[in-house]
Tab-separated table of C-alpha atoms in Angstrom:
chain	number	residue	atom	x	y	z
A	1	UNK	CA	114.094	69.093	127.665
A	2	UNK	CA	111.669	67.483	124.977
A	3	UNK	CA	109.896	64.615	126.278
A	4	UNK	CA	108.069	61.882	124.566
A	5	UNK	CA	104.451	62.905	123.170
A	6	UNK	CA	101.359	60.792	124.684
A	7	UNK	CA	100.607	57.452	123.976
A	8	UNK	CA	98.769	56.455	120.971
A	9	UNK	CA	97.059	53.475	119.560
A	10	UNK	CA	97.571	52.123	116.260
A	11	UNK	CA	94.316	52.515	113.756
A	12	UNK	CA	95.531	49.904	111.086
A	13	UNK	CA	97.384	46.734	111.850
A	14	UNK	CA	98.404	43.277	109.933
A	15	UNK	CA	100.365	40.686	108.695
A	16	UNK	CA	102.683	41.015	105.446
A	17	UNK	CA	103.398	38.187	103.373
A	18	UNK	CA	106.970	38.485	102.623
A	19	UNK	CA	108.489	35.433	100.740
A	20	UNK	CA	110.287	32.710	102.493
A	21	UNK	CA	107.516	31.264	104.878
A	22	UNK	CA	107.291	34.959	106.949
A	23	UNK	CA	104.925	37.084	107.971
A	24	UNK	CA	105.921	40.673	109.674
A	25	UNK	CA	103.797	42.085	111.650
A	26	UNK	CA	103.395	46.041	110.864
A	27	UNK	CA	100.720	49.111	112.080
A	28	UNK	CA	100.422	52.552	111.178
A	29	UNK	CA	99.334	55.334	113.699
A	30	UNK	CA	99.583	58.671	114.202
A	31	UNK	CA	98.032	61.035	111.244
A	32	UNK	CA	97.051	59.098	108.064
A	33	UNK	CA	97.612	61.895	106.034
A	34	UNK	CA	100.591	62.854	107.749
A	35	UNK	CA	104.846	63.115	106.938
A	36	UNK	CA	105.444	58.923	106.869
A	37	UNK	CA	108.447	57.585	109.135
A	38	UNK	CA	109.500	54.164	109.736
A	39	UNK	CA	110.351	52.865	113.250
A	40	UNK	CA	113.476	49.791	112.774
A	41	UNK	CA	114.169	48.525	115.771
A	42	UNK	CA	117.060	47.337	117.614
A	43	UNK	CA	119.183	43.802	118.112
A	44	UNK	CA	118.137	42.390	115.676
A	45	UNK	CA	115.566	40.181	117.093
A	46	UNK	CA	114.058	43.189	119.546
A	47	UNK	CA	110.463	43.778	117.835
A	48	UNK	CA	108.393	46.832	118.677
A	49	UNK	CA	106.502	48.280	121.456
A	50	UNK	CA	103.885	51.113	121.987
A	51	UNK	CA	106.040	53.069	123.498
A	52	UNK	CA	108.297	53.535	120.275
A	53	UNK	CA	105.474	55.395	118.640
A	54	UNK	CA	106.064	58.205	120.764
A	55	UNK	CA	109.373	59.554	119.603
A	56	UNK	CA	106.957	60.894	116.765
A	57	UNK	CA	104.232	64.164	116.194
A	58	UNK	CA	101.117	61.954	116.110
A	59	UNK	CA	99.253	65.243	114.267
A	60	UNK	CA	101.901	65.316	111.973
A	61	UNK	CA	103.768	62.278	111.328
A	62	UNK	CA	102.194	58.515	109.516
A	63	UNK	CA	103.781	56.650	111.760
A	64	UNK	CA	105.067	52.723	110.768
A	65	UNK	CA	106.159	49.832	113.177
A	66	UNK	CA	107.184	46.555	112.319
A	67	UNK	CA	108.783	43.452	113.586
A	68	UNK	CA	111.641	42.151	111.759
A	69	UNK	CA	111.804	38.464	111.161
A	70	UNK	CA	111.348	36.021	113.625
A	71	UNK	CA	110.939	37.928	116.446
A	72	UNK	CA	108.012	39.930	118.037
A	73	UNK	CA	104.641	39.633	116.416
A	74	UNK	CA	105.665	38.330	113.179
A	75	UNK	CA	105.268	34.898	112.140
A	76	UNK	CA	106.864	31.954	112.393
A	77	UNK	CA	108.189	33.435	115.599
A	78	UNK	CA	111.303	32.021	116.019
A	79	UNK	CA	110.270	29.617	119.393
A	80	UNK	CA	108.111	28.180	117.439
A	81	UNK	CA	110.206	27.384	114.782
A	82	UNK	CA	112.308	25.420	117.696
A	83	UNK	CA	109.920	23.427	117.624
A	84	UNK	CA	108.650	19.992	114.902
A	85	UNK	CA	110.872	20.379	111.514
A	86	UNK	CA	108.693	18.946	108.216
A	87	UNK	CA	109.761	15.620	109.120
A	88	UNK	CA	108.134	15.674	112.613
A	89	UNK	CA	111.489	15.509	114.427
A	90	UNK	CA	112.881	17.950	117.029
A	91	UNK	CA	115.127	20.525	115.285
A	92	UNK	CA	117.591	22.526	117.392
A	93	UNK	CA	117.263	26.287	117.390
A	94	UNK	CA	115.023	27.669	114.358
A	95	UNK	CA	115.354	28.090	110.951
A	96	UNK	CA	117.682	30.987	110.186
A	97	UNK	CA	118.502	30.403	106.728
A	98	UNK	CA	116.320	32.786	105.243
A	99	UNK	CA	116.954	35.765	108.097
A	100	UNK	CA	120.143	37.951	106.760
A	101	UNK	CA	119.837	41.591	106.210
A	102	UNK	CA	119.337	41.743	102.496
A	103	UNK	CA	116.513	39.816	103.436
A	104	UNK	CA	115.397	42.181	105.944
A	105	UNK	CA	116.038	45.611	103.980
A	106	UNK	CA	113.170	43.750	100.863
A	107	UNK	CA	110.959	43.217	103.588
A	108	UNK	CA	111.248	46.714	103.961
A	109	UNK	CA	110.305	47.345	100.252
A	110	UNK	CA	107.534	45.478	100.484
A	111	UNK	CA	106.023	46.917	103.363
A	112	UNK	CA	106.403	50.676	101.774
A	113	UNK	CA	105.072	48.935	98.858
A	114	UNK	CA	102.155	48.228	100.525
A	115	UNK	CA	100.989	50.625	102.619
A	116	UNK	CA	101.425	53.151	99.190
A	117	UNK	CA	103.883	55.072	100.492
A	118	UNK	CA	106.655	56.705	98.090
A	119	UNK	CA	108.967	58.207	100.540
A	120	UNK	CA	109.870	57.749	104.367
A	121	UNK	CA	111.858	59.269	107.145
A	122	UNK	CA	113.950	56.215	108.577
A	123	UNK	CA	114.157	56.207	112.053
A	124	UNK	CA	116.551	53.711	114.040
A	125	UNK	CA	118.664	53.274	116.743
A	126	UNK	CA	121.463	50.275	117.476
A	127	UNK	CA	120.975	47.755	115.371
A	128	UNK	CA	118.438	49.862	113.660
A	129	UNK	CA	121.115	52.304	112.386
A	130	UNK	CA	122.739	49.417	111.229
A	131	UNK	CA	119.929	48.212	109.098
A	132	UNK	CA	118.760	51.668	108.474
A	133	UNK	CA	121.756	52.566	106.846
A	134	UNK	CA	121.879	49.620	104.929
A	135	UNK	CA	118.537	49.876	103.638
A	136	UNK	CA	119.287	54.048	102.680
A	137	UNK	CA	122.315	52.687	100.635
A	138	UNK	CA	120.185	50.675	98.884
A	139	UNK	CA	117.249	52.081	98.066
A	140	UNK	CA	118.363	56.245	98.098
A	141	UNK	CA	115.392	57.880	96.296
A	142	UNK	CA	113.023	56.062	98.771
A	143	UNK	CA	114.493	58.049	102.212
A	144	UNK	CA	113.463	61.391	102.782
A	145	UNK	CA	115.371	61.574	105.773
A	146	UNK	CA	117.672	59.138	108.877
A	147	UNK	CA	117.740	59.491	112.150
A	148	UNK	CA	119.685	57.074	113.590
A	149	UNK	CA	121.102	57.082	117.486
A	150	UNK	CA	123.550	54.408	119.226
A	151	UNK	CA	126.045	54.079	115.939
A	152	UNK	CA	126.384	50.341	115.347
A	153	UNK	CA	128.329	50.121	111.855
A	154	UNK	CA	128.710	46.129	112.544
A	155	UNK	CA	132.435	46.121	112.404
A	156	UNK	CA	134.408	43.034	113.876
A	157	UNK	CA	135.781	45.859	116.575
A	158	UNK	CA	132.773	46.631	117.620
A	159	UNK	CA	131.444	43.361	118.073
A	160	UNK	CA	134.666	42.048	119.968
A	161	UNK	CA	134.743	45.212	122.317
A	162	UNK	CA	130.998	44.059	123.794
A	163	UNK	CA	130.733	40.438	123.200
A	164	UNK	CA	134.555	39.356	123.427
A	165	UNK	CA	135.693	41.137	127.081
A	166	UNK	CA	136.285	45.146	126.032
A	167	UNK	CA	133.120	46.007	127.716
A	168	UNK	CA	134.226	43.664	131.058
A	169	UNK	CA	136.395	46.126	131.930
A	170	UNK	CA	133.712	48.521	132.755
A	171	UNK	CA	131.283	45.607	134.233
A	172	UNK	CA	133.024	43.185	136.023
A	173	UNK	CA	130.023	41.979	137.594
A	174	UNK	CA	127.827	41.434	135.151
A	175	UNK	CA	130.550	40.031	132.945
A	176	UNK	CA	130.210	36.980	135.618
A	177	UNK	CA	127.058	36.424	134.623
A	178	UNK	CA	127.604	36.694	130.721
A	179	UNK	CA	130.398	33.788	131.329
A	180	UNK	CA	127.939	31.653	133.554
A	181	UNK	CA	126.629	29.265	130.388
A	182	UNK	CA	130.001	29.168	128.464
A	183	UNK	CA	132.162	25.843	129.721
A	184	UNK	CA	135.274	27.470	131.570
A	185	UNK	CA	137.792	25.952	128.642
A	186	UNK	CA	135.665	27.900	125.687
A	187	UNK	CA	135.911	31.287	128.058
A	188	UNK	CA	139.670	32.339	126.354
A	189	UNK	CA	137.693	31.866	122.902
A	190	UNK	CA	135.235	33.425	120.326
A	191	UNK	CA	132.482	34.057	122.649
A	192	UNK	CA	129.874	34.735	120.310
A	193	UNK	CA	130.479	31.341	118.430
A	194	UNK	CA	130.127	29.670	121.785
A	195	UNK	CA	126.992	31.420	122.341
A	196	UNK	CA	126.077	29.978	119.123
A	197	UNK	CA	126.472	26.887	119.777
A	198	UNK	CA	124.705	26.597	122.194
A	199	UNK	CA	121.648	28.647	121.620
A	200	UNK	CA	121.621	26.406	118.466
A	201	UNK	CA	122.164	23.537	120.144
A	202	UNK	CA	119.649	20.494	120.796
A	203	UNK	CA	119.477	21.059	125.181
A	204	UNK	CA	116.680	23.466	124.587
A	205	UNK	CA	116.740	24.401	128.516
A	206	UNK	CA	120.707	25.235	127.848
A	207	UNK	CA	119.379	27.592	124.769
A	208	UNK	CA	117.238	29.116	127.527
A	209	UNK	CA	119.532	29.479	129.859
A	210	UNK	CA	121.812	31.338	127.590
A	211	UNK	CA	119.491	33.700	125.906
A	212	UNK	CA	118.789	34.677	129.383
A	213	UNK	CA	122.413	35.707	129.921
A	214	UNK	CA	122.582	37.396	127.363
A	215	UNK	CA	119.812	39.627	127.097
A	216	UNK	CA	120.434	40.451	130.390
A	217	UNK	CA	124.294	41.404	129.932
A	218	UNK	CA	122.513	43.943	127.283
A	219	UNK	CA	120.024	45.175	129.359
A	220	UNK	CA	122.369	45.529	132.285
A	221	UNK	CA	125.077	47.651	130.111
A	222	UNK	CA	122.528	50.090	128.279
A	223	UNK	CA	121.449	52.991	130.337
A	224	UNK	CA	124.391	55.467	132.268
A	225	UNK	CA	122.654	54.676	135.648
A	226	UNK	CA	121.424	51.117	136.356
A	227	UNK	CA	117.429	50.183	135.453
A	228	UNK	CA	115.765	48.216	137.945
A	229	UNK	CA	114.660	44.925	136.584
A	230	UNK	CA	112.670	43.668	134.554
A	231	UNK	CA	110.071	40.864	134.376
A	232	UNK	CA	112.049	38.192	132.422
A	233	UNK	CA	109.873	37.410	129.304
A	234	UNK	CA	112.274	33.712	127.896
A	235	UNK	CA	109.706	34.210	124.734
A	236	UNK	CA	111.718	37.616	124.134
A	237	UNK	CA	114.918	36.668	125.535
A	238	UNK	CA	114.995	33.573	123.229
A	239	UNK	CA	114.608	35.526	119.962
A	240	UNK	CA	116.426	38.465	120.595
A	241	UNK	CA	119.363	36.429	121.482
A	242	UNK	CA	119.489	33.685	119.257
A	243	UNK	CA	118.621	36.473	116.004
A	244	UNK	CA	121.075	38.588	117.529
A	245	UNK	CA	123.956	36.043	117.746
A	246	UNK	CA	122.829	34.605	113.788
A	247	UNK	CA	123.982	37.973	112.327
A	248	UNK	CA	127.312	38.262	114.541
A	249	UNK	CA	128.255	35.083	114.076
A	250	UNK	CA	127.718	35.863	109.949
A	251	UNK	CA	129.332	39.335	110.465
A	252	UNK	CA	125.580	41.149	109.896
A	253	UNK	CA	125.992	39.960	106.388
A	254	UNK	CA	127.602	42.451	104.997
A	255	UNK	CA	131.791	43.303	104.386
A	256	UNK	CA	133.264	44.969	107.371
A	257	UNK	CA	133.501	48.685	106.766
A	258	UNK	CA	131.150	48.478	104.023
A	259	UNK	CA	128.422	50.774	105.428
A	260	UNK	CA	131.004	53.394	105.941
A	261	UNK	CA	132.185	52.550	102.276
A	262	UNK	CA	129.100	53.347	100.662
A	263	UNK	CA	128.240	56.409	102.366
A	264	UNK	CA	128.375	58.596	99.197
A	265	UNK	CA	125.563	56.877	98.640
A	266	UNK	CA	123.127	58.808	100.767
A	267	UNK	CA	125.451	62.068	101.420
A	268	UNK	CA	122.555	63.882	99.885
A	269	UNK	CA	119.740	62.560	102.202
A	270	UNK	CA	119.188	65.138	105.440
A	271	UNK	CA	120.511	63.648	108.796
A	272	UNK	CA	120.530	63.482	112.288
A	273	UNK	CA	122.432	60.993	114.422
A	274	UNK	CA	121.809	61.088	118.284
A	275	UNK	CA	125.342	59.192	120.620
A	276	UNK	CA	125.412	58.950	124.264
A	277	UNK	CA	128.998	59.518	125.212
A	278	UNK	CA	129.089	57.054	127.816
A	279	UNK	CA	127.404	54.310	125.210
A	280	UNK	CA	129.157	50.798	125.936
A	281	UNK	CA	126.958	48.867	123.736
A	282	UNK	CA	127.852	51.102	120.670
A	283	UNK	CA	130.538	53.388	121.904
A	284	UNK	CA	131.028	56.513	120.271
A	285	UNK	CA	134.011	56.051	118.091
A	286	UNK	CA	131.329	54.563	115.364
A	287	UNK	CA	129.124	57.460	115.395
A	288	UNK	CA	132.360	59.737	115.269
A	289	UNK	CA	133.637	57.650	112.195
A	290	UNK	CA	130.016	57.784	110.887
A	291	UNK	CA	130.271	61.835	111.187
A	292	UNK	CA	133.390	62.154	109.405
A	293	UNK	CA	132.496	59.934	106.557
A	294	UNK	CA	129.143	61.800	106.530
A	295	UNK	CA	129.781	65.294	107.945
A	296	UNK	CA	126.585	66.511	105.997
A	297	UNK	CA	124.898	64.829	108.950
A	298	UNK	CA	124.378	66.722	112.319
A	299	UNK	CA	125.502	64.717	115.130
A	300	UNK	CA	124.196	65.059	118.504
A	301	UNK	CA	126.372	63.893	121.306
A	302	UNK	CA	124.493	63.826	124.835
A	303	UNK	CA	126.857	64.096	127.840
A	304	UNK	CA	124.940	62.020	130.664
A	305	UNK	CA	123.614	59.099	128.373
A	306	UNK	CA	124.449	55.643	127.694
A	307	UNK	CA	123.106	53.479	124.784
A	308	UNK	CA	119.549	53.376	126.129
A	309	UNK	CA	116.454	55.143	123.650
A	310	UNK	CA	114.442	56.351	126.654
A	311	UNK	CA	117.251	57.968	128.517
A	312	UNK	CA	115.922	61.833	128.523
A	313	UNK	CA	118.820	63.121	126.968
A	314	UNK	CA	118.643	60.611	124.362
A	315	UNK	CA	114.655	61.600	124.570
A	316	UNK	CA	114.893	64.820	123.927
A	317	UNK	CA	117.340	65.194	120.753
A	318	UNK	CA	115.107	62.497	118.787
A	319	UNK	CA	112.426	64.368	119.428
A	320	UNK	CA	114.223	67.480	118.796
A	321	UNK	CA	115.027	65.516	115.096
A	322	UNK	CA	111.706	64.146	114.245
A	323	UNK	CA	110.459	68.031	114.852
A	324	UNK	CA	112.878	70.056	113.153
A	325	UNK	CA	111.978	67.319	110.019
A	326	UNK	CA	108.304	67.155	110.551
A	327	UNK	CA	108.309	71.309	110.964
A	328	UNK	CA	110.386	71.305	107.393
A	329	UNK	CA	107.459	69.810	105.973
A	330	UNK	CA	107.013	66.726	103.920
A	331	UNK	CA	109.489	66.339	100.792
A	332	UNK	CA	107.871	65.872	97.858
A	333	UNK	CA	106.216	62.220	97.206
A	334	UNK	CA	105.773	61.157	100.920
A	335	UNK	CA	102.126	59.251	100.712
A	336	UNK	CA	101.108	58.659	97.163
């Protein structure tokens, strides 16, 4: 099987000024010169790592990170906008007015803007299919190609099946400690609202404690065998969760169905979309509907995965995708 290529380091770097008081944080490695693809990461509220830039041909492929709002390197990160509102009082949670996917998919526009390029391959898995697919139906004639993995179309299903007790079924245990911070009489209710309040909420320690549980119910559920753990980073766990929880709660700001809806808009663009059958985060039936709405698309299905990115199966039909596009050369107008 395909494996990921060797680690690179980024040779440009910076800060984009995006409107709204935020900065995202973006870096290009890989070839200069080369086919330019766009790395969206998961959650929302994830942010990038190294490791991501590997998926990609560094002889052949530009290759673009960024963290979306609030989270990662960008800037106001959203623990610090926890802390002193303009007034000089304590503010509970952060600012999330201004963090909504439309939001997210100009940020994207301006950051292709900017680094000159015309065209890109979009590249995204989880919540990055999500907002990849968003941003394709928006902006057609500037995708050359998608690869997206882990289907997450953002439907209420989907979001009561992991968040709202489907998902127990399969993970008793750590279903325990997703309850843990919810007061036993909200536990029969809309879960994710009583995450939000209290990741929202003015106890910044209960905020804490919450984001904890639920980044690790995430990371507990995503790969087919169990991961050993992790260091807990709260800086991480804090924005992933509370970002996360911002576009549930606000149905990922868009209509539900709609990116299934608009498909005809990008049935033209080449596509590859990568499922692990035993995905609980993002279980398959959304990548299946995503296939049959767009059955120009190859889909991928990998018989010992789970939701995870680095799982080798997973592994080795992105890079199998990125290839077979970067080997089919660059369509016309990739850097200007």
């Amino acid at each position: 099987m395909r494996g990921l290529y060797p680690a690179i380091e980024p040779h440009a770097s910076g800060h984009l000024t995006v409107g709204d008081d935020q900065e995202i944080y973006w870096e290009t490695s890989g070839n200069p010169d080369g086919k330019p693809v766009v790395f969206v990461h998961g959650g929302p509220g994830g942010g990038t790592s190294g490791e991501q830039r590997r998926f990609f041909d560094p002889d052949r492929y530009r290759i673009v990170l960024f963290d979306q709002r609030g989270c990662g390197r960008s800037r106001p990160h959203i623990e610090d906008l926890a802390g002193s509102s303009a007034s000089g009082t304590r503010r509970p949670g952060a600012d999330l007015s201004t963090n909504n996917t439309q939001a997210l998919i100009g940020d994207m526009e301006k950051l292709r803007e900017h680094l000159g390029i015309r065209r890109w391959q979009v590249f995204g898995g989880s919540w990055g299919s999500t907002l990849g697919l968003a941003y394709a139906q928006a902006h057609p004639d500037r995708v050359s190609e998608l690869v997206l993995r882990g289907i997450f179309l953002l439907r209420r299903a989907e979001i009561d099946w992991y968040y709202n007790g489907g998902a127990a079924h399969l993970f008793p245990d750590e279903w325990e400690h997703y309850l843990a911070p919810i007061p036993e009489a909200e536990r029969d209710g809309d879960l994710v609202q009583a995450y939000h309040r209290l990741l929202t909420g003015a106890d910044r320690e209960a905020a804490r404690h919450a984001a904890s549980a639920w980044t690790r119910w995430e990371n507990r559920t995503s790969y087919l065998r169990p991961q050993s753990d992790s260091s807990p980073d709260p800086r991480f766990d804090l924005a992933f969760a509370t970002i996360e929880n911002h576009y549930f709660v606000n149905h990922g700001f868009l209509d539900d169905g709609q990116l299934l809806a608009d498909i005809g808009k990008i049935a033209h663009i080449p596509g590859v979309i990568v499922q692990g059958r035993y995905d609980v985060v993002c279980p398959m039936r959304s990548a299946w509907d995503l296939h049959r709405a767009w059955p120009q698309a190859e889909l991928h299905i990998v018989d010992d995965a789970g939701h995870a990115s680095f799982e080798p199966g997973i592994v080795d039909r992105l890079v199998a995708a990125t290839d077979q596009f970067a080997a089919a050369g660059d369509t016309p107008g990739g850097n200007r």
